[in-house]
Tab-separated table of C-alpha atoms in Angstrom:
chain	number	residue	atom	x	y	z
A	1	MET	CA	0.102	-0.225	-0.034
A	2	THR	CA	1.291	3.388	-1.033
A	3	ILE	CA	1.598	6.166	1.449
A	4	PRO	CA	-1.281	8.282	-0.295
A	5	GLN	CA	-3.462	5.191	0.123
A	6	ARG	CA	-2.682	4.880	3.624
A	7	ALA	CA	-3.404	8.705	4.038
A	8	ALA	CA	-6.807	8.004	2.466
A	9	MET	CA	-7.704	5.578	5.524
A	10	GLU	CA	-6.810	8.429	8.123
A	11	TRP	CA	-10.704	9.415	7.745
A	12	SER	CA	-11.906	6.224	9.495
A	13	GLY	CA	-9.006	4.898	11.179
A	14	GLU	CA	-6.870	5.494	14.369
A	15	ARG	CA	-5.038	8.406	12.839
A	16	LEU	CA	-8.124	10.645	12.739
A	17	ALA	CA	-7.725	10.689	16.507
A	18	TYR	CA	-4.125	11.863	16.513
A	19	LEU	CA	-5.166	14.568	14.048
A	20	ASP	CA	-7.922	15.922	16.135
A	21	PHE	CA	-5.634	15.745	19.387
A	22	LEU	CA	-3.073	17.681	17.901
A	23	ARG	CA	-5.466	20.235	16.456
A	24	GLY	CA	-7.240	20.722	19.841
A	25	PHE	CA	-3.589	20.912	21.372
A	26	ALA	CA	-2.633	23.786	18.950
A	27	VAL	CA	-5.816	25.825	19.011
A	28	LEU	CA	-5.602	25.913	22.970
A	29	GLY	CA	-2.014	26.846	22.804
A	30	LEU	CA	-2.489	29.571	20.475
A	31	LEU	CA	-4.418	31.494	23.283
A	32	LEU	CA	-1.218	31.480	25.479
A	33	MET	CA	0.559	33.389	22.779
A	34	ASN	CA	-2.329	35.654	21.562
A	35	ILE	CA	-3.575	36.656	24.930
A	36	THR	CA	-1.366	39.661	25.374
A	37	HIS	CA	-2.645	41.169	22.295
A	38	MET	CA	-6.375	40.762	22.716
A	39	GLY	CA	-6.320	43.875	24.706
A	40	LEU	CA	-4.557	45.998	22.563
A	41	PHE	CA	-3.669	44.535	19.549
A	42	GLU	CA	-1.468	47.262	18.046
A	43	VAL	CA	0.640	47.542	21.191
A	44	GLY	CA	0.632	43.917	22.503
A	45	TYR	CA	2.431	43.474	25.597
A	46	ALA	CA	3.830	46.789	26.957
A	47	HIS	CA	6.608	46.426	29.678
A	48	PHE	CA	6.612	48.314	32.778
A	49	GLU	CA	9.435	50.557	33.365
A	50	PRO	CA	11.563	49.288	34.619
A	51	SER	CA	10.938	45.878	33.468
A	52	LEU	CA	9.814	43.157	35.802
A	53	PHE	CA	11.927	40.062	36.291
A	54	SER	CA	8.563	38.038	36.481
A	55	ASP	CA	7.805	39.272	33.030
A	56	ARG	CA	11.141	38.431	31.636
A	57	LEU	CA	11.043	35.019	33.057
A	58	VAL	CA	7.528	34.352	31.701
A	59	GLU	CA	8.864	35.461	28.269
A	60	ALA	CA	11.823	33.059	28.616
A	61	ILE	CA	9.931	30.369	29.235
A	62	LYS	CA	7.349	30.987	26.396
A	63	ALA	CA	10.435	31.451	24.266
A	64	VAL	CA	11.376	27.712	25.031
A	65	LEU	CA	7.932	26.097	25.225
A	66	PHE	CA	5.348	28.322	23.312
A	67	ASP	CA	6.399	30.847	20.766
A	68	GLY	CA	5.935	29.612	17.148
A	69	ARG	CA	5.052	26.302	18.371
A	70	PHE	CA	1.193	26.130	18.262
A	71	ARG	CA	1.110	28.476	14.869
A	72	SER	CA	3.423	25.972	13.323
A	73	LEU	CA	1.268	23.322	14.134
A	74	PHE	CA	-1.554	24.783	12.752
A	75	CYS	CA	-0.156	25.497	9.634
A	76	LEU	CA	1.133	21.871	9.455
A	77	LEU	CA	-2.630	20.774	10.217
A	78	PHE	CA	-4.103	22.968	7.756
A	79	GLY	CA	-1.934	21.790	4.980
A	80	ILE	CA	-2.567	18.264	5.760
A	81	GLY	CA	-6.254	18.595	6.419
A	82	LEU	CA	-6.617	20.161	2.630
A	83	TYR	CA	-4.609	17.182	1.290
A	84	LEU	CA	-6.894	14.656	3.368
A	85	GLN	CA	-10.198	16.397	2.341
A	86	SER	CA	-9.149	16.063	-1.473
A	87	LEU	CA	-8.306	12.247	-1.128
A	88	SER	CA	-11.814	11.988	0.513
A	89	TYR	CA	-13.718	13.696	-2.425
A	90	GLN	CA	-11.783	11.878	-4.754
A	91	LYS	CA	-12.759	8.466	-3.349
A	92	ARG	CA	-16.363	9.644	-3.963
A	93	ASP	CA	-15.549	10.605	-7.543
A	94	LEU	CA	-15.947	14.224	-6.995
A	95	ALA	CA	-13.505	16.536	-8.314
A	96	SER	CA	-11.689	18.039	-5.231
A	97	TYR	CA	-10.298	21.312	-6.636
A	98	PRO	CA	-13.591	23.182	-6.973
A	99	ILE	CA	-14.968	22.027	-3.520
A	100	LEU	CA	-11.905	22.862	-1.911
A	101	LYS	CA	-11.883	26.359	-3.501
A	102	THR	CA	-15.361	26.851	-2.145
A	103	ARG	CA	-14.267	25.893	1.292
A	104	VAL	CA	-11.268	28.086	1.195
A	105	ARG	CA	-13.281	31.077	0.188
A	106	TRP	CA	-15.880	30.371	2.980
A	107	LEU	CA	-12.965	30.292	5.508
A	108	LEU	CA	-11.840	33.576	4.019
A	109	VAL	CA	-15.202	35.140	4.705
A	110	PHE	CA	-14.973	33.702	8.136
A	111	GLY	CA	-11.462	35.350	8.830
A	112	LEU	CA	-12.703	38.708	7.561
A	113	LEU	CA	-15.694	38.671	9.568
A	114	HIS	CA	-13.624	37.470	12.788
A	115	CYS	CA	-10.744	40.139	11.859
A	116	ILE	CA	-13.330	42.987	11.423
A	117	LEU	CA	-15.989	42.453	14.032
A	118	ILE	CA	-14.055	40.710	16.822
A	119	TRP	CA	-10.203	40.738	16.743
A	120	PRO	CA	-7.666	41.962	14.188
A	121	GLY	CA	-5.136	39.375	15.023
A	122	ASP	CA	-6.701	36.824	12.760
A	123	ILE	CA	-4.980	34.003	11.039
A	124	LEU	CA	-7.729	32.809	8.712
A	125	ILE	CA	-7.634	35.085	6.261
A	126	LEU	CA	-3.990	34.263	5.583
A	127	TYR	CA	-4.556	30.633	5.806
A	128	ALA	CA	-7.505	31.045	3.107
A	129	LEU	CA	-5.358	32.827	0.975
A	130	SER	CA	-2.473	30.289	1.335
A	131	GLY	CA	-5.121	27.427	0.598
A	132	LEU	CA	-6.007	28.963	-2.587
A	133	TYR	CA	-2.511	28.194	-3.642
A	134	LEU	CA	-1.914	25.045	-2.183
A	135	ILE	CA	-5.106	23.528	-3.346
A	136	GLY	CA	-3.713	23.168	-7.078
A	137	ARG	CA	-0.514	21.436	-5.849
A	138	LEU	CA	-1.696	18.999	-3.526
A	139	ASP	CA	-0.760	16.065	-5.877
A	140	TRP	CA	2.992	17.242	-6.082
A	141	SER	CA	5.158	14.412	-4.980
A	142	SER	CA	6.629	14.417	-1.557
A	143	ARG	CA	9.989	15.222	-2.951
A	144	LYS	CA	8.781	18.316	-4.749
A	145	LEU	CA	6.576	19.656	-1.920
A	146	LEU	CA	9.405	19.261	0.411
A	147	SER	CA	11.902	20.873	-1.816
A	148	LYS	CA	9.418	23.810	-2.455
A	149	GLY	CA	8.559	24.006	0.970
A	150	LYS	CA	12.073	24.445	2.468
A	151	LEU	CA	12.687	27.002	-0.166
A	152	TYR	CA	9.651	29.418	0.581
A	153	PHE	CA	9.989	28.503	4.349
A	154	GLY	CA	13.816	29.950	3.797
A	155	ILE	CA	12.616	32.957	1.903
A	156	GLY	CA	9.925	33.386	4.674
A	157	ILE	CA	12.569	33.556	7.377
A	158	LEU	CA	14.724	35.911	5.419
A	159	ILE	CA	11.886	38.372	4.692
A	160	THR	CA	10.962	38.065	8.635
A	161	ALA	CA	14.688	38.744	9.255
A	162	LEU	CA	14.563	41.927	6.935
A	163	GLU	CA	11.205	43.117	8.657
A	164	THR	CA	12.653	42.454	12.010
A	165	PHE	CA	15.851	44.670	11.352
A	166	ALA	CA	13.942	47.239	9.836
A	167	TYR	CA	11.469	47.432	12.790
A	168	TRP	CA	14.589	47.294	15.254
A	169	TYR	CA	16.347	50.318	13.483
A	170	PHE	CA	13.019	52.563	12.759
A	171	ASP	CA	10.642	51.700	15.709
A	172	GLN	CA	10.787	52.482	19.422
A	173	PRO	CA	9.849	49.990	22.190
A	174	ILE	CA	6.674	50.825	23.847
A	175	ASN	CA	6.245	50.745	27.753
A	176	ARG	CA	3.525	51.218	29.967
A	177	ASP	CA	4.194	54.753	30.716
A	178	SER	CA	4.700	55.780	27.048
A	179	ALA	CA	2.418	58.250	25.093
A	180	ALA	CA	1.945	55.626	22.430
A	181	PHE	CA	0.619	53.164	24.993
A	182	THR	CA	-1.798	55.716	26.615
A	183	GLU	CA	-3.049	56.624	22.978
A	184	ALA	CA	-3.766	53.340	22.034
A	185	TYR	CA	-5.565	52.619	25.215
A	186	ASN	CA	-7.717	55.602	24.839
A	187	ALA	CA	-8.560	54.839	21.048
A	188	MET	CA	-9.540	51.185	22.262
A	189	LEU	CA	-12.071	52.930	24.641
A	190	SER	CA	-13.344	55.135	21.985
A	191	GLY	CA	-16.087	52.815	21.076
A	192	TYR	CA	-16.876	49.623	19.020
A	193	GLY	CA	-17.802	51.489	15.654
A	194	GLU	CA	-14.299	53.276	15.434
A	195	ARG	CA	-12.552	49.830	16.288
A	196	VAL	CA	-14.396	48.101	13.430
A	197	ILE	CA	-13.079	50.948	11.173
A	198	VAL	CA	-9.576	50.439	12.153
A	199	ASN	CA	-10.240	46.420	12.100
A	200	ALA	CA	-11.130	46.750	8.687
A	201	ALA	CA	-8.311	48.734	7.750
A	202	VAL	CA	-6.134	45.710	9.160
A	203	ALA	CA	-7.876	43.340	7.026
A	204	LEU	CA	-7.210	45.045	4.095
A	205	ILE	CA	-3.520	45.411	5.046
A	206	TYR	CA	-3.154	41.731	5.595
A	207	ILE	CA	-4.482	41.054	1.865
A	208	VAL	CA	-2.336	43.585	0.221
A	209	SER	CA	0.497	42.650	2.191
A	210	TYR	CA	0.372	38.922	2.023
A	211	PRO	CA	2.036	38.092	-0.989
A	212	VAL	CA	5.441	39.709	0.343
A	213	LEU	CA	5.276	39.444	4.043
A	214	ALA	CA	3.247	36.005	4.776
A	215	PHE	CA	2.945	33.995	1.810
A	216	PHE	CA	6.589	32.292	1.880
A	217	TYR	CA	6.605	31.397	5.494
A	218	ILE	CA	3.069	30.169	5.771
A	219	VAL	CA	3.009	28.106	2.398
A	220	GLY	CA	6.546	26.984	3.049
A	221	VAL	CA	5.264	25.546	6.520
A	222	MET	CA	2.234	23.780	4.822
A	223	LEU	CA	4.106	22.582	1.975
A	224	ILE	CA	6.840	20.781	4.217
A	225	GLY	CA	4.059	19.328	6.438
A	226	ILE	CA	2.118	17.733	3.277
A	227	GLY	CA	5.412	16.607	2.272
A	228	LEU	CA	6.316	15.001	5.219
A	229	PHE	CA	2.846	13.433	5.606
A	230	LYS	CA	3.376	11.554	2.242
A	231	ASN	CA	6.531	10.419	2.725
A	232	GLY	CA	5.535	8.897	5.959
A	233	LYS	CA	7.273	11.271	8.345
A	234	LEU	CA	3.897	12.609	9.962
A	235	THR	CA	2.261	9.257	9.890
A	236	GLN	CA	4.868	7.091	11.504
A	237	GLY	CA	7.428	9.290	13.087
A	238	PHE	CA	10.961	10.477	12.356
A	239	GLU	CA	14.483	8.496	12.466
A	240	SER	CA	16.435	8.969	15.450
A	241	LYS	CA	19.111	11.007	13.583
A	242	GLU	CA	16.236	13.184	12.492
A	243	VAL	CA	14.931	13.599	15.726
A	244	SER	CA	18.356	14.460	17.118
A	245	GLN	CA	18.713	17.273	14.532
A	246	LEU	CA	15.334	18.844	15.275
A	247	ILE	CA	16.124	18.600	18.899
A	248	TRP	CA	19.487	20.513	18.584
A	249	VAL	CA	18.018	23.316	16.320
A	250	THR	CA	15.142	23.731	18.723
A	251	LEU	CA	17.541	23.959	22.011
A	252	LEU	CA	19.887	26.237	20.052
A	253	VAL	CA	17.456	28.942	18.710
A	254	SER	CA	15.211	28.602	21.871
A	255	ALA	CA	18.102	29.506	24.086
A	256	ILE	CA	19.003	32.476	22.189
A	257	ASN	CA	15.601	33.528	22.383
A	258	ALA	CA	15.358	32.779	26.041
A	259	TYR	CA	18.501	34.804	26.838
A	260	LEU	CA	17.206	37.793	25.070
A	261	ALA	CA	13.996	37.643	26.852
A	262	LEU	CA	15.857	37.440	30.328
A	263	PHE	CA	18.253	39.818	29.802
A	264	TYR	CA	17.536	42.019	26.800
A	265	SER	CA	13.561	42.272	26.837
A	266	ASP	CA	13.379	45.233	24.589
A	267	LEU	CA	15.642	43.500	21.527
A	268	ASN	CA	13.497	40.375	22.382
A	269	SER	CA	10.394	42.225	21.535
A	270	TYR	CA	11.918	42.655	17.946
A	271	PHE	CA	13.605	39.641	17.524
A	272	GLY	CA	11.403	36.980	19.290
A	273	MET	CA	9.105	36.551	16.160
A	274	LEU	CA	11.884	35.849	14.037
A	275	LEU	CA	13.661	33.261	16.680
A	276	GLY	CA	10.420	31.675	17.465
A	277	SER	CA	9.396	31.045	13.369
A	278	VAL	CA	12.541	28.831	13.280
A	279	SER	CA	12.220	26.909	16.636
A	280	GLY	CA	8.578	26.946	16.292
A	281	LEU	CA	8.575	24.638	13.401
A	282	THR	CA	11.255	22.204	14.703
A	283	MET	CA	9.615	21.634	18.049
A	284	ALA	CA	6.170	21.478	16.285
A	285	LEU	CA	7.585	18.524	14.339
A	286	LEU	CA	9.005	16.986	17.493
A	287	ILE	CA	5.782	17.537	19.368
A	288	TRP	CA	4.074	15.646	16.538
A	289	HIS	CA	6.733	12.976	16.521
A	290	TRP	CA	6.216	12.554	20.105
A	291	VAL	CA	2.317	12.230	20.030
A	292	LEU	CA	2.757	9.460	17.283
A	293	LYS	CA	5.302	7.581	19.294
A	294	THR	CA	3.444	7.742	22.917
A	295	LYS	CA	-0.118	7.502	21.160
A	296	VAL	CA	-1.400	9.711	23.598
A	297	PHE	CA	-4.380	10.428	21.630
A	298	ASP	CA	-5.622	6.873	22.639
A	299	SER	CA	-5.563	7.555	26.185
A	300	ASP	CA	-8.860	7.325	28.188
A	301	ASN	CA	-7.890	10.341	30.233
A	302	LEU	CA	-10.701	12.865	30.322
A	303	LEU	CA	-8.244	15.884	29.314
A	304	VAL	CA	-7.248	13.964	26.294
A	305	ALA	CA	-10.749	13.064	25.184
A	306	ALA	CA	-11.727	16.566	25.946
A	307	CYS	CA	-8.588	17.752	23.716
A	308	LYS	CA	-9.650	15.729	20.780
A	309	ARG	CA	-13.091	17.133	20.903
A	310	VAL	CA	-11.874	20.787	21.034
A	311	GLY	CA	-9.747	19.487	18.166
A	312	GLY	CA	-12.885	18.742	16.161
A	313	MET	CA	-14.193	22.109	16.757
A	314	ALA	CA	-11.025	24.176	16.102
A	315	LEU	CA	-12.860	26.664	14.246
A	316	THR	CA	-15.454	27.238	16.638
A	317	PHE	CA	-12.982	27.429	19.644
A	318	TYR	CA	-10.541	29.753	17.752
A	319	ILE	CA	-13.310	32.225	17.338
A	320	LEU	CA	-14.645	31.599	20.616
A	321	GLN	CA	-11.122	32.659	22.105
A	322	SER	CA	-11.235	35.986	20.470
A	323	LEU	CA	-14.635	36.727	21.449
A	324	ALA	CA	-14.300	36.013	25.121
A	325	MET	CA	-11.008	37.421	25.753
A	326	THR	CA	-11.779	40.674	23.728
A	327	MET	CA	-14.960	40.918	25.588
A	328	LEU	CA	-13.323	40.441	28.905
A	329	LEU	CA	-10.222	42.764	28.382
A	330	GLN	CA	-11.903	45.585	26.091
A	331	VAL	CA	-15.402	45.718	27.447
A	332	LEU	CA	-15.794	44.239	31.126
A	333	ASN	CA	-12.230	44.910	32.700
A	334	PRO	CA	-10.254	47.399	30.384
A	335	ASP	CA	-8.448	48.451	33.603
A	336	TRP	CA	-6.718	45.116	33.283
A	337	ILE	CA	-4.875	46.287	30.270
A	338	LEU	CA	-3.106	48.879	32.607
A	339	THR	CA	-2.267	46.570	35.158
A	340	PHE	CA	-1.826	43.225	34.069
A	341	THR	CA	1.678	41.387	34.061
A	342	GLN	CA	2.754	38.715	31.557
A	343	PHE	CA	2.068	36.224	34.811
A	344	ASP	CA	-1.414	37.591	34.930
A	345	TYR	CA	-2.053	36.917	31.090
A	346	MET	CA	-0.885	33.434	31.738
A	347	LYS	CA	-3.105	32.807	34.387
A	348	LEU	CA	-6.003	34.128	32.385
A	349	ALA	CA	-5.168	32.122	29.514
A	350	VAL	CA	-4.531	28.831	31.521
A	351	GLY	CA	-7.800	29.342	33.297
A	352	PHE	CA	-9.947	29.828	29.804
A	353	ILE	CA	-8.041	26.681	28.070
A	354	PHE	CA	-9.717	24.552	30.999
A	355	VAL	CA	-13.083	26.275	30.464
A	356	GLN	CA	-12.635	25.267	26.861
A	357	LEU	CA	-11.837	21.697	27.567
A	358	LEU	CA	-14.817	21.534	29.694
A	359	LEU	CA	-17.150	23.123	26.908
A	360	GLY	CA	-15.608	20.903	24.410
A	361	TYR	CA	-16.262	17.646	26.209
A	362	LEU	CA	-19.639	18.528	27.130
A	363	TYR	CA	-20.896	20.041	23.867
A	364	LYS	CA	-19.681	16.736	22.221
A	365	GLN	CA	-21.997	14.916	24.363
A	366	TYR	CA	-25.088	16.219	22.622
A	367	PHE	CA	-23.838	17.308	19.159
A	368	LYS	CA	-21.602	16.056	16.532
A	369	GLN	CA	-20.168	19.394	14.871
A	370	GLY	CA	-19.348	22.765	16.382
A	371	PRO	CA	-21.671	25.502	15.514
A	372	LEU	CA	-19.172	27.078	13.015
A	373	GLU	CA	-18.268	23.894	11.418
A	374	PHE	CA	-21.904	23.148	11.063
A	375	VAL	CA	-22.498	26.518	9.140
A	376	TRP	CA	-19.222	25.955	7.150
A	377	ARG	CA	-20.288	22.414	6.035
A	378	LYS	CA	-23.859	23.656	4.934
A	379	VAL	CA	-22.544	26.435	2.687
A	380	VAL	CA	-20.071	23.905	1.053
A	381	GLU	CA	-22.766	21.214	0.606
A	382	LYS	CA	-24.381	23.020	-2.283
A	383	LYS	CA	-21.052	22.686	-4.345
A	384	VAL	CA	-20.906	19.240	-3.427
A	385	ARG	CA	-24.484	18.391	-4.407
A	386	HIS	CA	-23.753	19.919	-7.502
A	387	LEU	CA	-20.926	18.108	-8.506
A	388	SER	CA	-22.493	14.846	-7.328
A	389	GLU	CA	-25.439	15.459	-9.672
A	390	GLN	CA	-22.674	15.905	-12.521
A	391	VAL	CA	-21.284	12.587	-11.575
A	392	GLN	CA	-24.805	10.666	-11.418
A	393	LYS	CA	-26.005	12.220	-14.880
A	394	PRO	CA	-23.779	10.320	-17.129
A	395	SER	CA	-24.316	7.244	-15.450
A	396	LEU	CA	-27.827	7.275	-15.815
A	397	LYS	CA	-27.548	8.165	-19.227
A	398	SER	CA	-25.361	4.985	-19.950
A	399	GLU	CA	-27.915	2.972	-17.855
A	400	SER	CA	-30.967	4.326	-20.195
A	401	ALA	CA	-28.925	3.787	-23.352
C-alpha cells in the first residue's frame, strides 16, 4: 500500500484521533501567545519601566515552550487537512479542486468577519489565501513538496529577518508609561464603531501585504507538512538521527531567544518573532513525533478526550477565544490592560483553556459538530451536491442507453 493510499484511510481509522488531538492542542495553545494582544492589538504587551523580572522570566519560558510552536502546528495541520479532504472527495469520484476552493473561500469570509468584527489578530485570512495556492498543488510528489516548502520557508525567514531589523532600526519599544501606550488605550475605549473601522483597515493590510510578508513562510510550512505526511514522517514518525537534529536546532534557537527575553527584553520584542518562527517549526515537528510514538491520543484520560473534542471544533474554539477574551479585556475589564503582568495574562489564558476543555467535552456529548463547523459544512454542501449530480447524470444516461 502506498503512502497516499494509507493517508486516504486516515478518515476512518486511528490516525484521525491523533489529528484531532494535535488540532485541539494547537488551538488551545494559541491562546497562550495571543492573549497579550487581545487587549491592545497594535501594542501587544507593553513592559513596565523598569521591566519586571517576572515578565522576563515568563517570556523566557514562552520562548522555550510556546513561541511559534502552536502556529506552526496549525499550519502543518491546515495543509495536511486540505490534502486529506482532497483524497476524501476523490474517493467519492468528485472533483476535489472546486470543492476545496469553495471551502477555502468561505474560510476567507469567516476570517474577514472575525478580523473586522471581533479581533484583528486573525490568522484565517492568511490561511485561506494560502489554501487557494495550495489546492492546485496537492498532487505534487513528497520530494517536490519538501523541496518547494524548504525554499519558501527559507525565503519567508529571510523576509521576516529583514522586517525585524527594519523595525528594530526605525521603531521605538513601547512601555506602560509611554504616550503611544496611552494613545492606543484611549483609542480602544473610544467605541466599537471606531474599532471596526480600524480592524477593517487591518484586514485590508493583511490581504495587500500577504504576497510579500506572509505567503512564503506560511505556504512553506504547509508544503513541508504535506510532504512529510506523504513520505510517512508525519504518519510513522522520524528516525532517531532526524529527531536529534530537530532537538539541537530547537535547543539552540530557543536558548538564544530565552537569553534575549531574560536580559534584553526590548531586543527580544523585535527578534522573538524571528527566532520563534525557526524553533517553532522544529519543535512542532518534535511534538508531532512524540504524539505519534507515545500514542497519547489513545488514552482514556478525560483531558485527552476533551482535547480531541476541541480539535474537532477548532474553528469554533478559535473564534470563541477571541470573542471571550476581547469582551473580557476591552469591554468588561479594560483596566486590566493597565495593570496586568505577563504572569496575569498567563493565568487568564490557562484558566480559559480549562474552560474550553470543559465546554468541548460537554458539547460533544450532545452534538456531532461545532456550530461554525456546521455552518461551514452547510455552505459548502451546495457545491458538493452540484458536483455529485454531474457525476450521476452520465451514469444514468449510460444505463438508459
